[in-house]
PDB file of C-alpha atoms in Angstrom:
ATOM      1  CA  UNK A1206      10.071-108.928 -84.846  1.00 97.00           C
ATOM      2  CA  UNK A1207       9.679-112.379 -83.431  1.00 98.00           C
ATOM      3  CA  UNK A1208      11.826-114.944 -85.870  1.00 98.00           C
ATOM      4  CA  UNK A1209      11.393-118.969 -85.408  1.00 98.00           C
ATOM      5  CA  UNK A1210      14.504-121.321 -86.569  1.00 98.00           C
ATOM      6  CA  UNK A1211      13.804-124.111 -87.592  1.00 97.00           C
ATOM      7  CA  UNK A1212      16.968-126.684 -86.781  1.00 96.00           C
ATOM      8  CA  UNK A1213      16.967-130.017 -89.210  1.00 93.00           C
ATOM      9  CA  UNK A1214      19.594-132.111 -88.253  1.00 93.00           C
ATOM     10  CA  UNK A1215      18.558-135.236 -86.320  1.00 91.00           C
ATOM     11  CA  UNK A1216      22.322-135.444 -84.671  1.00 89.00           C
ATOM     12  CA  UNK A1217      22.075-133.534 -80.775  1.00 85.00           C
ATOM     13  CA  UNK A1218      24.757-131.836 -81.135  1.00 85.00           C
ATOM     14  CA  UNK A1219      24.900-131.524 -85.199  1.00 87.00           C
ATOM     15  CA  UNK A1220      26.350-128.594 -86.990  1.00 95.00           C
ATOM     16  CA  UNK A1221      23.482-127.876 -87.674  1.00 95.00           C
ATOM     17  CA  UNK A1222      22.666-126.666 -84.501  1.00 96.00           C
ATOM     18  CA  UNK A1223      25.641-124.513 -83.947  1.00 97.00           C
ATOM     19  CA  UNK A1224      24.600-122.287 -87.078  1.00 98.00           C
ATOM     20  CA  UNK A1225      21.208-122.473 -85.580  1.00 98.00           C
ATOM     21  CA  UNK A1226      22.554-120.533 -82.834  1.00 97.00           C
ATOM     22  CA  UNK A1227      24.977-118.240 -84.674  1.00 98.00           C
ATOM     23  CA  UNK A1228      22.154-117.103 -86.573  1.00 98.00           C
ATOM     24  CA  UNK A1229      19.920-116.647 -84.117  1.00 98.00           C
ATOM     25  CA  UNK A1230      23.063-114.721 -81.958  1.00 98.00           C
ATOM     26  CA  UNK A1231      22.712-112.566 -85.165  1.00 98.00           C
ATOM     27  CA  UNK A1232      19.275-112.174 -85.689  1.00 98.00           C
ATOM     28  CA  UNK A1233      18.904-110.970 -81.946  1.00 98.00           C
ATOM     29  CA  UNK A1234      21.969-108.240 -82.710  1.00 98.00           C
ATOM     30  CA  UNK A1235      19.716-106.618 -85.157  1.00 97.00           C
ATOM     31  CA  UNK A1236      16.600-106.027 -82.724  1.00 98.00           C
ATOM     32  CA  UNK A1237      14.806-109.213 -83.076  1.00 98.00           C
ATOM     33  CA  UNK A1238      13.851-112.205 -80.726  1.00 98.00           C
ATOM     34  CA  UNK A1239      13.904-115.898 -81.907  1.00 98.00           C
ATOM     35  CA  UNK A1240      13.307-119.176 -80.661  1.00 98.00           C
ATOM     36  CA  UNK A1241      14.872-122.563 -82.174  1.00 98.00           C
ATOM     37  CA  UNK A1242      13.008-125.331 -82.744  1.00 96.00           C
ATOM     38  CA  UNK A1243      14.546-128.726 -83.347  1.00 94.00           C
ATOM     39  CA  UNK A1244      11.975-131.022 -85.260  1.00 91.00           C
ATOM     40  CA  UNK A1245      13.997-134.281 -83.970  1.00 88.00           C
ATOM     41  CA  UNK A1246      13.808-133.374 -80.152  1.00 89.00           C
ATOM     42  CA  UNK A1247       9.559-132.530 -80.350  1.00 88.00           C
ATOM     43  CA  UNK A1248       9.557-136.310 -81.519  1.00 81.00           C
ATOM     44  CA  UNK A1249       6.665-136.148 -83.579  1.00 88.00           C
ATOM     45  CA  UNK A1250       5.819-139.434 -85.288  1.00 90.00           C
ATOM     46  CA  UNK A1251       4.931-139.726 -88.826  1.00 91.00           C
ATOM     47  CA  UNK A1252       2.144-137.711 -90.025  1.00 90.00           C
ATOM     48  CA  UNK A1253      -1.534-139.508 -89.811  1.00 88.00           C
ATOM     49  CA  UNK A1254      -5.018-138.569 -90.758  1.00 86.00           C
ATOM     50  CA  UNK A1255      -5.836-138.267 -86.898  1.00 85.00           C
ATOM     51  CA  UNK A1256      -4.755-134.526 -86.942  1.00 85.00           C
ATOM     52  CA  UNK A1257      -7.829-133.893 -89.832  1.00 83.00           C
ATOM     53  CA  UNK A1258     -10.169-135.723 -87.366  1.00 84.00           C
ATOM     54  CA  UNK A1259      -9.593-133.548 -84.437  1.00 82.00           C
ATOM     55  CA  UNK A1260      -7.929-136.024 -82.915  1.00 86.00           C
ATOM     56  CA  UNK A1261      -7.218-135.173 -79.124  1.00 88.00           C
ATOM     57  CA  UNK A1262      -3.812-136.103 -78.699  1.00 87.00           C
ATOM     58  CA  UNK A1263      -2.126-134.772 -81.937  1.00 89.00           C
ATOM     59  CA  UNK A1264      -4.207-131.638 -80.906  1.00 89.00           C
ATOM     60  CA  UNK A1265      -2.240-131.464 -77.432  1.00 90.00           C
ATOM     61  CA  UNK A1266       1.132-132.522 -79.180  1.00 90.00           C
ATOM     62  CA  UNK A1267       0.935-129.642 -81.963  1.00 93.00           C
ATOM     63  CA  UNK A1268      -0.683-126.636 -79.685  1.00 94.00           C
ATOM     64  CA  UNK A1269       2.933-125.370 -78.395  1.00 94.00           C
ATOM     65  CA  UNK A1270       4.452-125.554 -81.834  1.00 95.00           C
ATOM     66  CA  UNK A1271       1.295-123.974 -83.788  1.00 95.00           C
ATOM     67  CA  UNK A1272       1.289-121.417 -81.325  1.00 97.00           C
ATOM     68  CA  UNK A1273       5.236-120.454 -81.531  1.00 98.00           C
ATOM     69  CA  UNK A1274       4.910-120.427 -85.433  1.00 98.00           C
ATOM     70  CA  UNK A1275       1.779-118.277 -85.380  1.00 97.00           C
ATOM     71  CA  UNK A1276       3.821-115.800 -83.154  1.00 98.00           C
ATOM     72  CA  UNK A1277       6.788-115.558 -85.683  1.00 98.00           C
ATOM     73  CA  UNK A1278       7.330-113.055 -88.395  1.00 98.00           C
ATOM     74  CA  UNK A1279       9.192-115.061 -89.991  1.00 98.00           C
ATOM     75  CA  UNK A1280      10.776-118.752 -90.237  1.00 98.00           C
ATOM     76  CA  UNK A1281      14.368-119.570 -90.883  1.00 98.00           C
ATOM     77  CA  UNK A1282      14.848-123.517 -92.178  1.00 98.00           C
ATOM     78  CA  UNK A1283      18.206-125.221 -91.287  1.00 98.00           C
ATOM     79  CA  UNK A1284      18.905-128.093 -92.961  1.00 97.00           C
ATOM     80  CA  UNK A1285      21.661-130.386 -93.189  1.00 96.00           C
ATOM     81  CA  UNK A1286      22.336-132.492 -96.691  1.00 95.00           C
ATOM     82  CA  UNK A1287      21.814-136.202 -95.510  1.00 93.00           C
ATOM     83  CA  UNK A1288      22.865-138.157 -98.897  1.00 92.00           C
ATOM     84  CA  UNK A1289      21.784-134.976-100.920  1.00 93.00           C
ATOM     85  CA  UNK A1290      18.411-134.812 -99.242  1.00 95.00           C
ATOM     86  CA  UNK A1291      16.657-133.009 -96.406  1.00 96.00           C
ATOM     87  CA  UNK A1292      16.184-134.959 -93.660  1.00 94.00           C
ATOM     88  CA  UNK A1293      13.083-137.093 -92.822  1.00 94.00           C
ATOM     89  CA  UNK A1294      12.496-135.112 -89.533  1.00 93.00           C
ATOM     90  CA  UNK A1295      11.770-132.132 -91.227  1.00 95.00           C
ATOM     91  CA  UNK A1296       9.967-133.267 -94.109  1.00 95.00           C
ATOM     92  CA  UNK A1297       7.760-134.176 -91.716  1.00 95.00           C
ATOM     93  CA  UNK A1298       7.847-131.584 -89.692  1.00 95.00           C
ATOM     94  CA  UNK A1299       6.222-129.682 -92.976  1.00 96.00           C
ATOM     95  CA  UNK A1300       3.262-131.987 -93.240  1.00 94.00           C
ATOM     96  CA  UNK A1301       1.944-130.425 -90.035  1.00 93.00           C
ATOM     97  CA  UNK A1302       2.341-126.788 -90.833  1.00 94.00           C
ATOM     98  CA  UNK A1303      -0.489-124.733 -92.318  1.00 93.00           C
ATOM     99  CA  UNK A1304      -1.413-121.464 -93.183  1.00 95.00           C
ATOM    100  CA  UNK A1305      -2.427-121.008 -90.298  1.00 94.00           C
ATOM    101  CA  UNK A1306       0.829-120.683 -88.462  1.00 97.00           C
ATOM    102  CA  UNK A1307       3.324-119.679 -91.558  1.00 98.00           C
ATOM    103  CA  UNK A1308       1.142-118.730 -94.671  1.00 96.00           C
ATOM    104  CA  UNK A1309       2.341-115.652 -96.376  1.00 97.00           C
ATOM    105  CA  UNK A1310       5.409-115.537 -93.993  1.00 98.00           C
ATOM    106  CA  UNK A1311       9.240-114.578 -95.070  1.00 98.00           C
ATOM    107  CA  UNK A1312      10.931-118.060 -94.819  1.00 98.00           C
ATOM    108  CA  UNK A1313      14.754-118.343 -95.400  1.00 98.00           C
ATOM    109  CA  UNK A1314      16.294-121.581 -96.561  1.00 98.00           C
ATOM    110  CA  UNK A1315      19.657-122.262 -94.923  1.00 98.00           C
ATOM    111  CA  UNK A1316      21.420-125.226 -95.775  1.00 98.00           C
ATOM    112  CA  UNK A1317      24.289-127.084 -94.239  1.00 98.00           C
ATOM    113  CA  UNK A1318      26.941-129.198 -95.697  1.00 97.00           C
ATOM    114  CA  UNK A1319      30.293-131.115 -94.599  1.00 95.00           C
ATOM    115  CA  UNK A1320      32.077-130.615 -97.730  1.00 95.00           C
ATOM    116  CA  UNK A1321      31.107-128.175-100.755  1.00 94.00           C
ATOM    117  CA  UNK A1322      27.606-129.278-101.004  1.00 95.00           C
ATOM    118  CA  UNK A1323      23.883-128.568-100.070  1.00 96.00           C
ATOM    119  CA  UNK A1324      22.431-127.444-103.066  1.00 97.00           C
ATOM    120  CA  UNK A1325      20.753-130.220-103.244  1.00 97.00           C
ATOM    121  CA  UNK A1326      18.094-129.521 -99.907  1.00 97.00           C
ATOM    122  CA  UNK A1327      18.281-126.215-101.291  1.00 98.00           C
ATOM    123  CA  UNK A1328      16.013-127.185-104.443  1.00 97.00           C
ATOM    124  CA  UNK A1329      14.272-129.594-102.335  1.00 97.00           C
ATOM    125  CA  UNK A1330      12.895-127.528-100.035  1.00 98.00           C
ATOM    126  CA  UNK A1331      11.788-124.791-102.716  1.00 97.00           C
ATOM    127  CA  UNK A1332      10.268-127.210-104.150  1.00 96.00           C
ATOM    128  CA  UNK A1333       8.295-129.374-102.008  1.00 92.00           C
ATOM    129  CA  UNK A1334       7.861-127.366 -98.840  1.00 95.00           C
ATOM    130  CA  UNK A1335       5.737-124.437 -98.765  1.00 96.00           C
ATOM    131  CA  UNK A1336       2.618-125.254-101.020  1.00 95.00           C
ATOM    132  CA  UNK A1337       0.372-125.573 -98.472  1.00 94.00           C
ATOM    133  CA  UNK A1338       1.506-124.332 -95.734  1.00 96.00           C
ATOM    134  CA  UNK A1339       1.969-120.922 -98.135  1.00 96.00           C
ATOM    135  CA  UNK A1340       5.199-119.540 -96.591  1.00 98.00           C
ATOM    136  CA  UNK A1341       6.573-117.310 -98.609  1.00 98.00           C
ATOM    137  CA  UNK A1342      10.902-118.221 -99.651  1.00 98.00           C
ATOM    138  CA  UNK A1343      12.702-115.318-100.095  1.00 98.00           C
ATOM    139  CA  UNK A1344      15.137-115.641-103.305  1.00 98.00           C
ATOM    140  CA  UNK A1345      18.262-115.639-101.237  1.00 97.00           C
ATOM    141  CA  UNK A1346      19.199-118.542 -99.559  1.00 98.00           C
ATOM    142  CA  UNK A1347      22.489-119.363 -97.739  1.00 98.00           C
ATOM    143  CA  UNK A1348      24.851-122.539 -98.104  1.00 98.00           C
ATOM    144  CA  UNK A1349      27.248-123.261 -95.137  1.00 98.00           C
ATOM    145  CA  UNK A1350      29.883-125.279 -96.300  1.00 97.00           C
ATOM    146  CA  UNK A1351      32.404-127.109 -94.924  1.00 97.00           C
ATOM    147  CA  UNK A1352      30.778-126.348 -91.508  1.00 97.00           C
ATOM    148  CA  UNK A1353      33.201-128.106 -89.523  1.00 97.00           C
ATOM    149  CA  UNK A1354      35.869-125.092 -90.365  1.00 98.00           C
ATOM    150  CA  UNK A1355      33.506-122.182 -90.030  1.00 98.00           C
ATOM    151  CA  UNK A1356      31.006-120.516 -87.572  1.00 98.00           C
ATOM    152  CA  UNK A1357      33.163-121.887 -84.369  1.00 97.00           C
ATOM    153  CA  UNK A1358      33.728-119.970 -81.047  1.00 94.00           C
ATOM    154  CA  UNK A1359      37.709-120.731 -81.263  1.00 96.00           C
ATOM    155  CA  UNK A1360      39.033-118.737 -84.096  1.00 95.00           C
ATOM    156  CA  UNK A1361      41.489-121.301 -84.372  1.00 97.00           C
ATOM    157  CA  UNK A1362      39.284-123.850 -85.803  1.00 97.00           C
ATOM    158  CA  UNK A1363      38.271-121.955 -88.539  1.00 97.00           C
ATOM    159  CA  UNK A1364      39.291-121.254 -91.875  1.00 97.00           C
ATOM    160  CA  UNK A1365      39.836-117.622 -91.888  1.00 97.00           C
ATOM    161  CA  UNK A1366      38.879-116.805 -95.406  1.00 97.00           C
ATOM    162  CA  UNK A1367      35.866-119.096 -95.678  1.00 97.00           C
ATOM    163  CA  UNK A1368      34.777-118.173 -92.159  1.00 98.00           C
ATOM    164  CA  UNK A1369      34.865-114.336 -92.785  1.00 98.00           C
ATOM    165  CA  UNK A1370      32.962-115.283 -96.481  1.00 98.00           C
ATOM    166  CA  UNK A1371      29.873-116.524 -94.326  1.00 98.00           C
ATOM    167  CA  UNK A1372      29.303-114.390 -92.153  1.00 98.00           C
ATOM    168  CA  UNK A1373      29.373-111.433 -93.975  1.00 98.00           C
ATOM    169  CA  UNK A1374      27.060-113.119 -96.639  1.00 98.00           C
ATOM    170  CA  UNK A1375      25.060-114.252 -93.491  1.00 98.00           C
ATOM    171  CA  UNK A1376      24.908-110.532 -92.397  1.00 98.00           C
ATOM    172  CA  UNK A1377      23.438-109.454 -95.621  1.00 98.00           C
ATOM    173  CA  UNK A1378      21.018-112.300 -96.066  1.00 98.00           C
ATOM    174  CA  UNK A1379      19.564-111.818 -92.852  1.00 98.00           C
ATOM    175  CA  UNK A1380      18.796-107.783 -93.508  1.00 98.00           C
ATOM    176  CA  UNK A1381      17.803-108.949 -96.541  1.00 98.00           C
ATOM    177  CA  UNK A1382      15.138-111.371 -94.861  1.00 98.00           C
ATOM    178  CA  UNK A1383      14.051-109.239 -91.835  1.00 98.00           C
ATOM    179  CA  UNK A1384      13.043-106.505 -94.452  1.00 98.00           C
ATOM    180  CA  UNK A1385      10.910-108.962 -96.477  1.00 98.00           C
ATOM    181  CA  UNK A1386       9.712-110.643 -92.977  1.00 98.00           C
ATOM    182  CA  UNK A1387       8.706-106.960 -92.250  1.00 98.00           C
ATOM    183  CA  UNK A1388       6.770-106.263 -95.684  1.00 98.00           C
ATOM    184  CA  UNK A1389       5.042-109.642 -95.520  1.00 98.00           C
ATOM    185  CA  UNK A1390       3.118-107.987 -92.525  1.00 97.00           C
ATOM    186  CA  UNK A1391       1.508-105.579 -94.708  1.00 97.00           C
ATOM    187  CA  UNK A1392       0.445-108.914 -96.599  1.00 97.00           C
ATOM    188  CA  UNK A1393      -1.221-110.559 -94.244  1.00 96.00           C
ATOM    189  CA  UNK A1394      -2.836-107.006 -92.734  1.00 96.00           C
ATOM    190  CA  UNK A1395      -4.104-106.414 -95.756  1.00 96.00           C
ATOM    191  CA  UNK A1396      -6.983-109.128 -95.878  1.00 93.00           C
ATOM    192  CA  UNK A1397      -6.111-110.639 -99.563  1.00 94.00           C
ATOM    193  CA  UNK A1398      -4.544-113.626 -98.170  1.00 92.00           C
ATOM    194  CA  UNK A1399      -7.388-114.602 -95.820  1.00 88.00           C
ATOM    195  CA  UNK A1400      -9.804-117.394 -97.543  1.00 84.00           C
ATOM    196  CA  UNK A1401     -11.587-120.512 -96.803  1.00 83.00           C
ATOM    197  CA  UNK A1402     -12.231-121.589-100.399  1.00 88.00           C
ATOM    198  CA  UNK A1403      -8.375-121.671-101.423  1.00 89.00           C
ATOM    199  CA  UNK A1404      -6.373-122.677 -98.671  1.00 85.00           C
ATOM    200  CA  UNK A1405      -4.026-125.016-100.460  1.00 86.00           C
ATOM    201  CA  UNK A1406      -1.384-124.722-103.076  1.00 89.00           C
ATOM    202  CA  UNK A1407      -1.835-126.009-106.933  1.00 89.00           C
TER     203      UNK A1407
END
């Protein structure tokens, strides 16, 4: 299967992006391809009513995004806790998705904290996030914390207990996630999700 990440933080080199790419190391060890996307780096301004009127620039600025999405079998969502919220990057990065590209799609909620938060972006994102663009949370999520001392290349840097926590919780959550990624296929096969009188949430 073909997995998109979806990397939050607006920081270049955030730590966000390092378990971004420990994930993805991961995901690719158990048979699957990925691709990250960083919502900060595609620039995209704020969300306008151009992109309902066909407008010809959004158009050409969304096409390479829409079509990675609609590729994927599933989304992973990194996001750091910025004052106990997700950050404004990819809340907007949401307003553009539909259906479309993510509707009825396994979508894992990872969260990323300096200290022993991100719950927080957690809640956030379950609630706020998928009703129209209909992807489909699975009910684990994961919670990186204290990033700083965990995920790194040089043992050294870690903390060995919390380090070896993660990624054996990260191990199971992403099994966990590729089997409902794989399911969700049957979904969409199926013909039950495919409407043009409902396509948004309640």
């Amino acid at each position: 299967m073909h997995i998109t990440l979806i990397s939050g933080s607006h920081r270049p080199t955030g730590e966000s992006h390092k378990v971004a790419s420990y994930l993805a190391q991961q995901l690719q060890t158990l048979g699957h391809t990925t691709t990250i996307l960083k919502p900060k780096e595609l620039d995209l301004p704020l969300w306008d009513d151009g992109i309902w009127a066909g407008d010809a620039t959004w158009q050409t600025r969304l096409q390479p995004i829409q079509a990675e999405l609609t590729r994927a079998d599933g989304v992973v969502v990194i996001a750091p806790e910025y004052d106990g919220m997700v950050p404004a990057a990819l809340k907007n990065f949401f307003l553009f998705l539909s259906p479309a590209e993510v509707g009825h799609k396994a979508g894992l909620i990872v969260t990323v904290s300096a200290s022993g938060g991100g719950a927080y972006p957690v809640a956030e994102l379950r609630t706020s996030s998928y009703k129209n663009c209909k992807l489909c949370y699975v009910p684990d999520h994961l919670i990186v914390r204290n990033v700083g001392k965990v995920l790194n290349a040089n043992a050294a840097d870690n903390d060995a207990r919390e380090d070896a926590y993660i990624r054996a919780r990260i191990d199971y959550t992403l099994r966990v996630f590729a089997a409902y990624a794989e399911a969700l296929g049957d979904v969409r096969r199926s013909g039950v999700t495919t409407t043009d009188k409902f396509n948004y949430g309640m």
